[in-house]
mmCIF file of C-alpha atoms in Angstrom:
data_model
loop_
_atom_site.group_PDB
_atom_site.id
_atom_site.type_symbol
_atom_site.label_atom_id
_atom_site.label_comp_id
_atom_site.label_asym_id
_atom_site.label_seq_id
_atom_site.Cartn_x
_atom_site.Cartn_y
_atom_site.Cartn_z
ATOM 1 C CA UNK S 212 -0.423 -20.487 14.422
ATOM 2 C CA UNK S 213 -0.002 -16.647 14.033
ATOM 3 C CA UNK S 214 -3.792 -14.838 14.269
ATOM 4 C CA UNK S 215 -4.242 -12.531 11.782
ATOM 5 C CA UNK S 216 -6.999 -9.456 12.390
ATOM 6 C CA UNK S 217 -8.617 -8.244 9.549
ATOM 7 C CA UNK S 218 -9.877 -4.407 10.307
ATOM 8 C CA UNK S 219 -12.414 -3.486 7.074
ATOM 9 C CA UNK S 220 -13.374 -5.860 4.372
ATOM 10 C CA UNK S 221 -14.795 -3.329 2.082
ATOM 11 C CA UNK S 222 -11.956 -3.935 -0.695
ATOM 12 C CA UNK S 223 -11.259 -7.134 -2.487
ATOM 13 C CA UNK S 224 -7.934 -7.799 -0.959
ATOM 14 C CA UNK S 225 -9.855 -9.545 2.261
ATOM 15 C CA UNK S 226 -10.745 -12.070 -0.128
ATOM 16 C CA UNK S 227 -8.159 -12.030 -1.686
ATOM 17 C CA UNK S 228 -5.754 -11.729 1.236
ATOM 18 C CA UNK S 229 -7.400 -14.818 2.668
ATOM 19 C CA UNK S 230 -6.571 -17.183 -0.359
ATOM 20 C CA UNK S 231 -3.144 -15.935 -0.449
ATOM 21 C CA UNK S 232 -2.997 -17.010 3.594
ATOM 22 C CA UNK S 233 -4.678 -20.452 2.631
ATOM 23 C CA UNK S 234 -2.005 -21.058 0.259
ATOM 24 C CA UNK S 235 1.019 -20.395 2.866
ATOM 25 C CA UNK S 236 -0.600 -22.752 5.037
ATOM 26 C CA UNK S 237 -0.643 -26.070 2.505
ATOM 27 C CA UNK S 238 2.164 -24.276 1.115
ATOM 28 C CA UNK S 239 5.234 -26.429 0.216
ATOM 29 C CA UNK S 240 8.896 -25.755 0.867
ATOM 30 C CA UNK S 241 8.934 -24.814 -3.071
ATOM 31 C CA UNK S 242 6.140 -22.790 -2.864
ATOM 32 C CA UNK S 243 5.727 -19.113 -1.848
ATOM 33 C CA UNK S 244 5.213 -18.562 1.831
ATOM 34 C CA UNK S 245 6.585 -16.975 5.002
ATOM 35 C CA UNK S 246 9.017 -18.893 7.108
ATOM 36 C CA UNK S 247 8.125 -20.352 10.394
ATOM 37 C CA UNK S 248 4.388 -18.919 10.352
ATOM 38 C CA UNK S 249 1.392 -20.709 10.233
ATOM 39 C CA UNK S 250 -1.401 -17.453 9.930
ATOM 40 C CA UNK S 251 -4.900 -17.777 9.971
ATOM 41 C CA UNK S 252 -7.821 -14.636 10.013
ATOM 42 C CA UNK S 253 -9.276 -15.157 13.614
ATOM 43 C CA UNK S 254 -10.743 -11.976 14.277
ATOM 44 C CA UNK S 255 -12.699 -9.558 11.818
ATOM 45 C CA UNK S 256 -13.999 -6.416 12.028
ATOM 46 C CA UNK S 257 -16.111 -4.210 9.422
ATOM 47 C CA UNK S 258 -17.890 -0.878 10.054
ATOM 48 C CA UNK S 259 -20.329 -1.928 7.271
ATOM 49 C CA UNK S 260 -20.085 1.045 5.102
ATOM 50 C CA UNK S 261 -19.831 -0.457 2.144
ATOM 51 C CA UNK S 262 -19.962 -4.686 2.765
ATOM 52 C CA UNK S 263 -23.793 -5.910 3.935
ATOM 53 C CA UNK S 264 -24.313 -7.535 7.240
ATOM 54 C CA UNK S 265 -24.550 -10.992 5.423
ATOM 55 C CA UNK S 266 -21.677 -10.682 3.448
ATOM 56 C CA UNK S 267 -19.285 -10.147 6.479
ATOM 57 C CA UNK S 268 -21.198 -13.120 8.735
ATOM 58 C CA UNK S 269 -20.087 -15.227 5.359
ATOM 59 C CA UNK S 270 -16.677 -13.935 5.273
ATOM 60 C CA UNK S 271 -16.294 -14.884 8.920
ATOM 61 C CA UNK S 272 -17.856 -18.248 8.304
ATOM 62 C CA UNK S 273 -16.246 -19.367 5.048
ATOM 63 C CA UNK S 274 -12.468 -18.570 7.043
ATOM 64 C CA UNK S 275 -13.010 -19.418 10.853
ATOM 65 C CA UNK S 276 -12.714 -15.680 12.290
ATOM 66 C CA UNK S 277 -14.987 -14.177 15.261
ATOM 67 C CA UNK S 278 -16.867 -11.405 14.401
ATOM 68 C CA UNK S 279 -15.518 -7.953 16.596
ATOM 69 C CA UNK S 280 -17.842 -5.369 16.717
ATOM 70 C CA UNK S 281 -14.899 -2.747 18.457
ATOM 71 C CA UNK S 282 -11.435 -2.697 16.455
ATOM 72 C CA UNK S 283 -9.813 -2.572 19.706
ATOM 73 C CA UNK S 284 -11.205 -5.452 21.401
ATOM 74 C CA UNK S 285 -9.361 -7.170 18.958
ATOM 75 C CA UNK S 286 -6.393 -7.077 20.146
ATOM 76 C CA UNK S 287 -5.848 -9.801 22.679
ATOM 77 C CA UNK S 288 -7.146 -12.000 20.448
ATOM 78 C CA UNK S 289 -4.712 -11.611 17.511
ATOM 79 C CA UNK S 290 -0.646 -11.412 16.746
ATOM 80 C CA UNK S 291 -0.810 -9.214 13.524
ATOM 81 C CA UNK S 292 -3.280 -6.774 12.253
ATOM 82 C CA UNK S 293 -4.238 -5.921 8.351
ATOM 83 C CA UNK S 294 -5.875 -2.572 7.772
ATOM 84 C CA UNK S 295 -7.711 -3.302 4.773
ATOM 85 C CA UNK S 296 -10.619 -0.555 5.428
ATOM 86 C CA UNK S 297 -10.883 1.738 2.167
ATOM 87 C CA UNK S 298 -11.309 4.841 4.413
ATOM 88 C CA UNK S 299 -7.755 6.079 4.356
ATOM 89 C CA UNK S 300 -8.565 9.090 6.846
ATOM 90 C CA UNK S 301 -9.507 6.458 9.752
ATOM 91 C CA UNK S 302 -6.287 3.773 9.049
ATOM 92 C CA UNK S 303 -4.324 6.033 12.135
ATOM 93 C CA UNK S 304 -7.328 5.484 14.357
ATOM 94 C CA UNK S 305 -7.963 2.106 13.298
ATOM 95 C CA UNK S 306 -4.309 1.185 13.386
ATOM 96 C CA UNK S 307 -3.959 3.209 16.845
ATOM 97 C CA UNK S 308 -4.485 0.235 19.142
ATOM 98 C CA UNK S 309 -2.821 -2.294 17.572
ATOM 99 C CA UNK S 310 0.645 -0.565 17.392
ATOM 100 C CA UNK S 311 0.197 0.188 20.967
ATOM 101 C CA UNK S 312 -0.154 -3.269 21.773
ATOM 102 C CA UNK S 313 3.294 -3.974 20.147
ATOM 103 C CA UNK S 314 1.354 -6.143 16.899
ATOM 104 C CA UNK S 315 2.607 -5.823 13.343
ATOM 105 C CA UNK S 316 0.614 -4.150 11.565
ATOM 106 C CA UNK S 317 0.011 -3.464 7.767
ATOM 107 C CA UNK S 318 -1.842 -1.182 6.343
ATOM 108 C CA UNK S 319 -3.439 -1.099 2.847
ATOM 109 C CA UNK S 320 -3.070 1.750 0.149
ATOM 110 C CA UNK S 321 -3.292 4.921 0.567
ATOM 111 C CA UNK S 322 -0.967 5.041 4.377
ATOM 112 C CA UNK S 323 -3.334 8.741 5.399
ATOM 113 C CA UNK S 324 -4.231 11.601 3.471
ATOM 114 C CA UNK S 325 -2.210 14.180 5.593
ATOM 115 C CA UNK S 326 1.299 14.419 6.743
ATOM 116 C CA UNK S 327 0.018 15.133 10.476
ATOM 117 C CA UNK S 328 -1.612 11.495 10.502
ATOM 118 C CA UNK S 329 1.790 10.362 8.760
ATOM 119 C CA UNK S 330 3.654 11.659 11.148
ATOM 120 C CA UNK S 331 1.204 10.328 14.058
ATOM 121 C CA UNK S 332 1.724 6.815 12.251
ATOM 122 C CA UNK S 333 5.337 7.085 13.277
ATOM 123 C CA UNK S 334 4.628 8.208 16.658
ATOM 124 C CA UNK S 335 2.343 5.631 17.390
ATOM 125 C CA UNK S 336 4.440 2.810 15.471
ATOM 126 C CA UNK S 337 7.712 3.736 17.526
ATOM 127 C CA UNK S 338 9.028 0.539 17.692
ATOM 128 C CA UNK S 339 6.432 -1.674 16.520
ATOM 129 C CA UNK S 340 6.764 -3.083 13.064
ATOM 130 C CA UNK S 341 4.389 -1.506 10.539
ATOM 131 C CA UNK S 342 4.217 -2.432 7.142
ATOM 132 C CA UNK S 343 1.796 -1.278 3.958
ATOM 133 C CA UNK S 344 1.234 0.710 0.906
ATOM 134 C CA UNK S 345 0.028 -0.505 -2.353
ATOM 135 C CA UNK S 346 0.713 -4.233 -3.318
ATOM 136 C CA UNK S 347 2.160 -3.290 -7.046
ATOM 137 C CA UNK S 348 5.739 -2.701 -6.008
ATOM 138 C CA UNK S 349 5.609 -6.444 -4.895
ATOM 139 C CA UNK S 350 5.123 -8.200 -8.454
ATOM 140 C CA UNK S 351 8.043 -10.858 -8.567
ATOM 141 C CA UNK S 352 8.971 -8.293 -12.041
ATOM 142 C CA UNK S 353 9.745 -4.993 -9.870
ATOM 143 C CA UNK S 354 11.310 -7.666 -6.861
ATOM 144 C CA UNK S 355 13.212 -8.545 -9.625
ATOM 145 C CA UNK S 356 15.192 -5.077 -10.155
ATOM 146 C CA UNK S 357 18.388 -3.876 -8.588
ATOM 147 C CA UNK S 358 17.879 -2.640 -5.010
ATOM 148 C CA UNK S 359 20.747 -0.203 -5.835
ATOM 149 C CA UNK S 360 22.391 1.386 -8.878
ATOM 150 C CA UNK S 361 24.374 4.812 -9.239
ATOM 151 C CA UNK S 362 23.522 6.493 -11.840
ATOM 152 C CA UNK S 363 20.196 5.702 -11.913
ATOM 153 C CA UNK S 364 17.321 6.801 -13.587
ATOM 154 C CA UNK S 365 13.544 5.432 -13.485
ATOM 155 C CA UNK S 366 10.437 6.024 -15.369
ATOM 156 C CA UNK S 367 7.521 4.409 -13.822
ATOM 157 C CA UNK S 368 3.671 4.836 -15.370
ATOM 158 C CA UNK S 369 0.455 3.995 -13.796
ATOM 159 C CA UNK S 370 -3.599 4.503 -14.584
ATOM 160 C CA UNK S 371 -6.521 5.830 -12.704
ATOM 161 C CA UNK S 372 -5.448 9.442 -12.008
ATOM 162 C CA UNK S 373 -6.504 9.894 -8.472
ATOM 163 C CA UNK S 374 -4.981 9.778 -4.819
ATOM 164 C CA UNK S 375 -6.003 6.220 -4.150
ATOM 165 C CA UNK S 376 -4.728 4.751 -7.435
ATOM 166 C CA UNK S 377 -1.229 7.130 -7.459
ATOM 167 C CA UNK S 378 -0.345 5.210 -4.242
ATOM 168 C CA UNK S 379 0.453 2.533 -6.740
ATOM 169 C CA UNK S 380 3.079 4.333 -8.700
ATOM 170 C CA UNK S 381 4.382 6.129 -5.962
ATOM 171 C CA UNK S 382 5.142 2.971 -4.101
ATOM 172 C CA UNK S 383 6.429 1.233 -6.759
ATOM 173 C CA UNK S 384 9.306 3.775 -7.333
ATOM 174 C CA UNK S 385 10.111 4.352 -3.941
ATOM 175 C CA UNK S 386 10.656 0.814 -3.449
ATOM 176 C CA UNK S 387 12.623 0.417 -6.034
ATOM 177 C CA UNK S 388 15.025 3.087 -5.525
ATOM 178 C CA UNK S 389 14.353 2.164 -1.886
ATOM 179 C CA UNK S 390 15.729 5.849 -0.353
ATOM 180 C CA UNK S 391 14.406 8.698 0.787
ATOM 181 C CA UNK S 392 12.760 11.316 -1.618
ATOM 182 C CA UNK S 393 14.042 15.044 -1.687
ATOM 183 C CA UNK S 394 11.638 17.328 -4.318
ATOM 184 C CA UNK S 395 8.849 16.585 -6.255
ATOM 185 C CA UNK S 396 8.430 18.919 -9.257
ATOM 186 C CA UNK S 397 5.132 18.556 -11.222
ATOM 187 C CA UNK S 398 5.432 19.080 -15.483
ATOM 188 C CA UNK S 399 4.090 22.036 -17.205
ATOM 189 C CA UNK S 400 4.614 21.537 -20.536
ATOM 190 C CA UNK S 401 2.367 19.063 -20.926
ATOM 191 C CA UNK S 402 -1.632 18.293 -20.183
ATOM 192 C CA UNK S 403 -0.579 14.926 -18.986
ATOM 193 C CA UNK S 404 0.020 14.149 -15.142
ATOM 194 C CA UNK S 405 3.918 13.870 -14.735
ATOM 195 C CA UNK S 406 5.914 14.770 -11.884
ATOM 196 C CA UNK S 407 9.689 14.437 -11.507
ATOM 197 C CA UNK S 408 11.129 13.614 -8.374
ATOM 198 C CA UNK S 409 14.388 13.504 -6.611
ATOM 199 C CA UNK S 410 15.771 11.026 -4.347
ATOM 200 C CA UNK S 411 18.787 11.651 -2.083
ATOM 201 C CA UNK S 412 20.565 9.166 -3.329
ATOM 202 C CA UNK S 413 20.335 11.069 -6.392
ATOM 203 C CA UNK S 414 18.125 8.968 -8.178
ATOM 204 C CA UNK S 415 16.215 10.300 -10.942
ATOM 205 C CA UNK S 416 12.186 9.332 -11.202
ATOM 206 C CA UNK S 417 9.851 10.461 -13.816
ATOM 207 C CA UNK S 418 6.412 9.310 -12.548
ATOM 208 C CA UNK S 419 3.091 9.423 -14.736
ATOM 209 C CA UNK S 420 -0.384 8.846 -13.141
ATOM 210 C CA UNK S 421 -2.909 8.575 -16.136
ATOM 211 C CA UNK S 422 -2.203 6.356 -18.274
ATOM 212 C CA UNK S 423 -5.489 4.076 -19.792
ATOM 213 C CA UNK S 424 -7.240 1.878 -17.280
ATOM 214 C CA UNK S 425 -8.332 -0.490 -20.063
ATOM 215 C CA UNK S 426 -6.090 -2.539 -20.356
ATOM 216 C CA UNK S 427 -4.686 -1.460 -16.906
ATOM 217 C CA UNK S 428 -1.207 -1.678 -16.750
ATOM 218 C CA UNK S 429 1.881 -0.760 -14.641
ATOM 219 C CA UNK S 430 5.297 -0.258 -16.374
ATOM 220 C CA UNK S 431 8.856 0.538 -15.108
ATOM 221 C CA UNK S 432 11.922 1.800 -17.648
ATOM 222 C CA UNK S 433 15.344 1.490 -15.323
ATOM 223 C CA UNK S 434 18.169 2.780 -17.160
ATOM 224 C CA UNK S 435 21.171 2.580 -14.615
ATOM 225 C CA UNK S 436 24.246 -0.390 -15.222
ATOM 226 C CA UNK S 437 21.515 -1.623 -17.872
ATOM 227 C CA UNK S 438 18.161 -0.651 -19.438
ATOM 228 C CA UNK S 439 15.500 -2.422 -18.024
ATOM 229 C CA UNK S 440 11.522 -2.899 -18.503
ATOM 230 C CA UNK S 441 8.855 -4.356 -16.742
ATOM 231 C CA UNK S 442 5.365 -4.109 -17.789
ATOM 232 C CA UNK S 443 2.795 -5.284 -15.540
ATOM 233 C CA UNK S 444 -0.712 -6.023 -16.530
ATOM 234 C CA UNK S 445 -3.580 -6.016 -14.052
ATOM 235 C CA UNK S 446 -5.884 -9.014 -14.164
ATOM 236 C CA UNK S 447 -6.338 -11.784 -11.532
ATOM 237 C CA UNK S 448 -3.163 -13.920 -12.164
ATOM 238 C CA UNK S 449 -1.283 -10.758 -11.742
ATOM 239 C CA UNK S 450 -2.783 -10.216 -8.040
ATOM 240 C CA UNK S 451 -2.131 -12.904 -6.853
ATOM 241 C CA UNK S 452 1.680 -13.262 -7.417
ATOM 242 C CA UNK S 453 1.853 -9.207 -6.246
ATOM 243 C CA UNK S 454 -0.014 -10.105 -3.125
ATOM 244 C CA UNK S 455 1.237 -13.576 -2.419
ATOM 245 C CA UNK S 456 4.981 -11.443 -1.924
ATOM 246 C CA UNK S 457 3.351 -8.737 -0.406
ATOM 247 C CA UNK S 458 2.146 -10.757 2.384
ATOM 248 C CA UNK S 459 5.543 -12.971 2.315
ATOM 249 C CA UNK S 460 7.523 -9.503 3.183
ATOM 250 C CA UNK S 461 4.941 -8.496 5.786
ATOM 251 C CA UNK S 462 5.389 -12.347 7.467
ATOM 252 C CA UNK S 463 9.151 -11.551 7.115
ATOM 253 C CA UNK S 464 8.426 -8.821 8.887
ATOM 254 C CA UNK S 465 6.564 -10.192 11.430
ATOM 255 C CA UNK S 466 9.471 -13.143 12.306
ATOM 256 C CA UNK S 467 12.370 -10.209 12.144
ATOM 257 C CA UNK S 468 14.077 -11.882 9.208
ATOM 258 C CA UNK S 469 14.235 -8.308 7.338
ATOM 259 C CA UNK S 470 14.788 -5.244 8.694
ATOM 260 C CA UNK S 471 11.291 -3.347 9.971
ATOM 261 C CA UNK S 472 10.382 -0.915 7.145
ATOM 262 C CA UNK S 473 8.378 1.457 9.000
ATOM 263 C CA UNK S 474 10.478 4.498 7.885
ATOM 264 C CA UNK S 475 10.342 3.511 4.230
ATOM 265 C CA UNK S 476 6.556 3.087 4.312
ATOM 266 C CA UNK S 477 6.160 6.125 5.684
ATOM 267 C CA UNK S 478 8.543 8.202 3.734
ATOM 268 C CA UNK S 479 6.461 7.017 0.569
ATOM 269 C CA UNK S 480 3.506 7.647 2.356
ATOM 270 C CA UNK S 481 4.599 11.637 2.383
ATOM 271 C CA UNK S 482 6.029 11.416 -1.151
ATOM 272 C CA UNK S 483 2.479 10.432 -2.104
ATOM 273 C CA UNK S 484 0.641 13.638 -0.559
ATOM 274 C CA UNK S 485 3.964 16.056 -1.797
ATOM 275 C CA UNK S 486 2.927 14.385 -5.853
ATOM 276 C CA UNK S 487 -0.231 15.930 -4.462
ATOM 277 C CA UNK S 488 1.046 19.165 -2.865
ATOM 278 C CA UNK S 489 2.799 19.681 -6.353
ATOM 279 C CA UNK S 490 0.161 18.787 -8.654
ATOM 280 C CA UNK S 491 -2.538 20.871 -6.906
ATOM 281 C CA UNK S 492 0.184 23.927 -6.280
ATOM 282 C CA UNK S 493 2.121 23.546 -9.519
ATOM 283 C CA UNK S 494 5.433 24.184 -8.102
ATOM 284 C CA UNK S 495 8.757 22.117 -6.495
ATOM 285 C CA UNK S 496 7.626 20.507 -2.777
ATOM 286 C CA UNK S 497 10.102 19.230 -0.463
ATOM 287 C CA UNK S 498 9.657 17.615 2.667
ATOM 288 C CA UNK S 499 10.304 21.138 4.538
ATOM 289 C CA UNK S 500 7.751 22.762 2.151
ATOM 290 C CA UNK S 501 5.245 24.123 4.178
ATOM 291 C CA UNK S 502 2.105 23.354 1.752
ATOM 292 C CA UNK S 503 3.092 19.734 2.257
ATOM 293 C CA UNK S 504 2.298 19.800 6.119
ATOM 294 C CA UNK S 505 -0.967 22.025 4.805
ATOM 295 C CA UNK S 506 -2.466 19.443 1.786
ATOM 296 C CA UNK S 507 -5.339 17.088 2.999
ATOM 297 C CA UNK S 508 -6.852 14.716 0.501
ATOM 298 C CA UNK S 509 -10.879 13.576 2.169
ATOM 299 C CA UNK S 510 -11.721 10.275 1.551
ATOM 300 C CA UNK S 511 -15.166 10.719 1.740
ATOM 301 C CA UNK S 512 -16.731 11.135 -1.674
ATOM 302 C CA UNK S 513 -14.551 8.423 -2.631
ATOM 303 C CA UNK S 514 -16.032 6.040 -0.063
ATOM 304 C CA UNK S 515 -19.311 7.199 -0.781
ATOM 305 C CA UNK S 516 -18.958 5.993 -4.913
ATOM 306 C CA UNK S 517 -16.413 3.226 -4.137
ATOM 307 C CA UNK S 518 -17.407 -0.271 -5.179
ATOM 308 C CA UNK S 519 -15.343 -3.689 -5.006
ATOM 309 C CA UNK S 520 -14.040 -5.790 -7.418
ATOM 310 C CA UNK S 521 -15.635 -8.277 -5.948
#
């Protein structure tokens, strides 16, 4: 059995999460699952900002897990941890002792809201596998594009215009184009929020941000050795295949049958705050750009209003 830690259940995706795990276990050869891992949430802990005392004791209850009431203590008693808290400016010190310890760790959407806690991610990760971002780029649609194509070019659109929600169109392109990003250069001709950005393998990404959230939907236009589209719309079906592969790569992870994707996660992790740098600046940002190591983004209005799905 491989004991998962859960670290904040104020989202959805502990729920969530924990169906997805329930599944892998029953799971048949035919069905989607990790390899060679059996995982079940042992361990939880919640800081109760936004979940009641009752509603974590029946979280813990309904899936087996001990109740922490330190992160850290959790750590002898688990093999993987999942950084599901909403707070995106505590995931470094909640992740902290976990990557110490050597566990695999994942860690939800947004990665940090600064490139100083970015680049203390990748300090503290050093060799340690650490895995994360936004669940979207997983959908069995986007899995399903090229990992590589010259001559590329890639439109991808999102909704909900703000730093927690662009984490989902950020990640989606950089996965797809899966290198690292070189400028971002927000659009001025226009009152909609677009940013073009450029890869090194000289990819070409178009990115918009605020599309409608009703109906909420993700699409991709590749245009490379073919044209391809993917639309993706949000609804419960839809989560569950993007999170059932999202946890499959993080298992894969976790038994070394793919290489660790730290660097990745973090590189889209700092493309993320340079769409901000860009947006809030209105000019090009590179990863040398000094207002890049300068742009914060506070999560703590946004915890303050947030509210589940469920």
């Amino acid at each position: 059995m491989t004991r998962i830690g859960i670290v904040g259940l104020d989202t959805s995706h502990g729920e969530a999460f924990a169906e997805v795990l329930e599944g892998f276990q029953t799971a048949t050869s035919q069905a989607p699952g990790p390899d060679d891992v059996e995982p079940s949430i042992t361990a939880v802990w919640d800081s109760g900002t936004i979940r009641t005392d009752e509603y974590i004791e029946d979280f813990c209850t309904d899936v087996g897990a001990e109740r922490f009431d330190d992160p850290g203590a959790m750590v002898d008693a688990v093999d993987a941890a999942f950084i599901l808290a909403v707070d995106w400016n505590r995931h470094l010190e909640l992740a902290r002792p976990f990557l110490e310890a050597g566990l695999p760790t994942l860690i939800d959407k947004p990665i940090a809201g600064s490139l100083a806690d970015v680049q203390r991610l990748k300090t503290v990760a050093a060799t340690t596998p650490l895995f994360g971002g936004s669940a979207v780029p997983y959908h069995p649609e986007f899995l399903a594009l090229p990992d590589t194509a010259e001559r590329r070019s890639l439109t991808v659109a999102g909704y909900n215009d703000f730093f927690y929600y662009r984490s989902h169109t950020v990640d989606t392109a950089h996965r797809i184009v899966g290198a690292a990003w070189r400028r971002v250069t927000p659009r001025y001709d226009t009152e909609a929020t677009i940013v073009d950005v450029g890869f090194e393998d000289g990819t070409a990404v178009t990115l918009r941000f605020d599309g409608t959230p009703d109906p909420g939907r993700f699409a991709a236009l590749d245009v490379a050795d073919q044209t391809r589209t993917v639309q993706v719309d949000a609804g419960e079906a839809t989560h569950r295949q993007m999170y059932e592969q999202f946890l499959a790569h993080f298992f894969a992870v976790y038994t070394g049958s793919v290489q660790v994707p730290t660097e990745a996660v973090l590189d889209s992790a700092s493309l993320l705050l340079g769409v901000e740098a860009a947006l809030a600046e209105r000019q090009t940002v590179t990863p040398e750009s000094p207002i890049l190591a300068e742009v914060e983004r506070p999560s703590a209005e946004f915890v303050a209003e947030y509210e589940p799905y469920y």
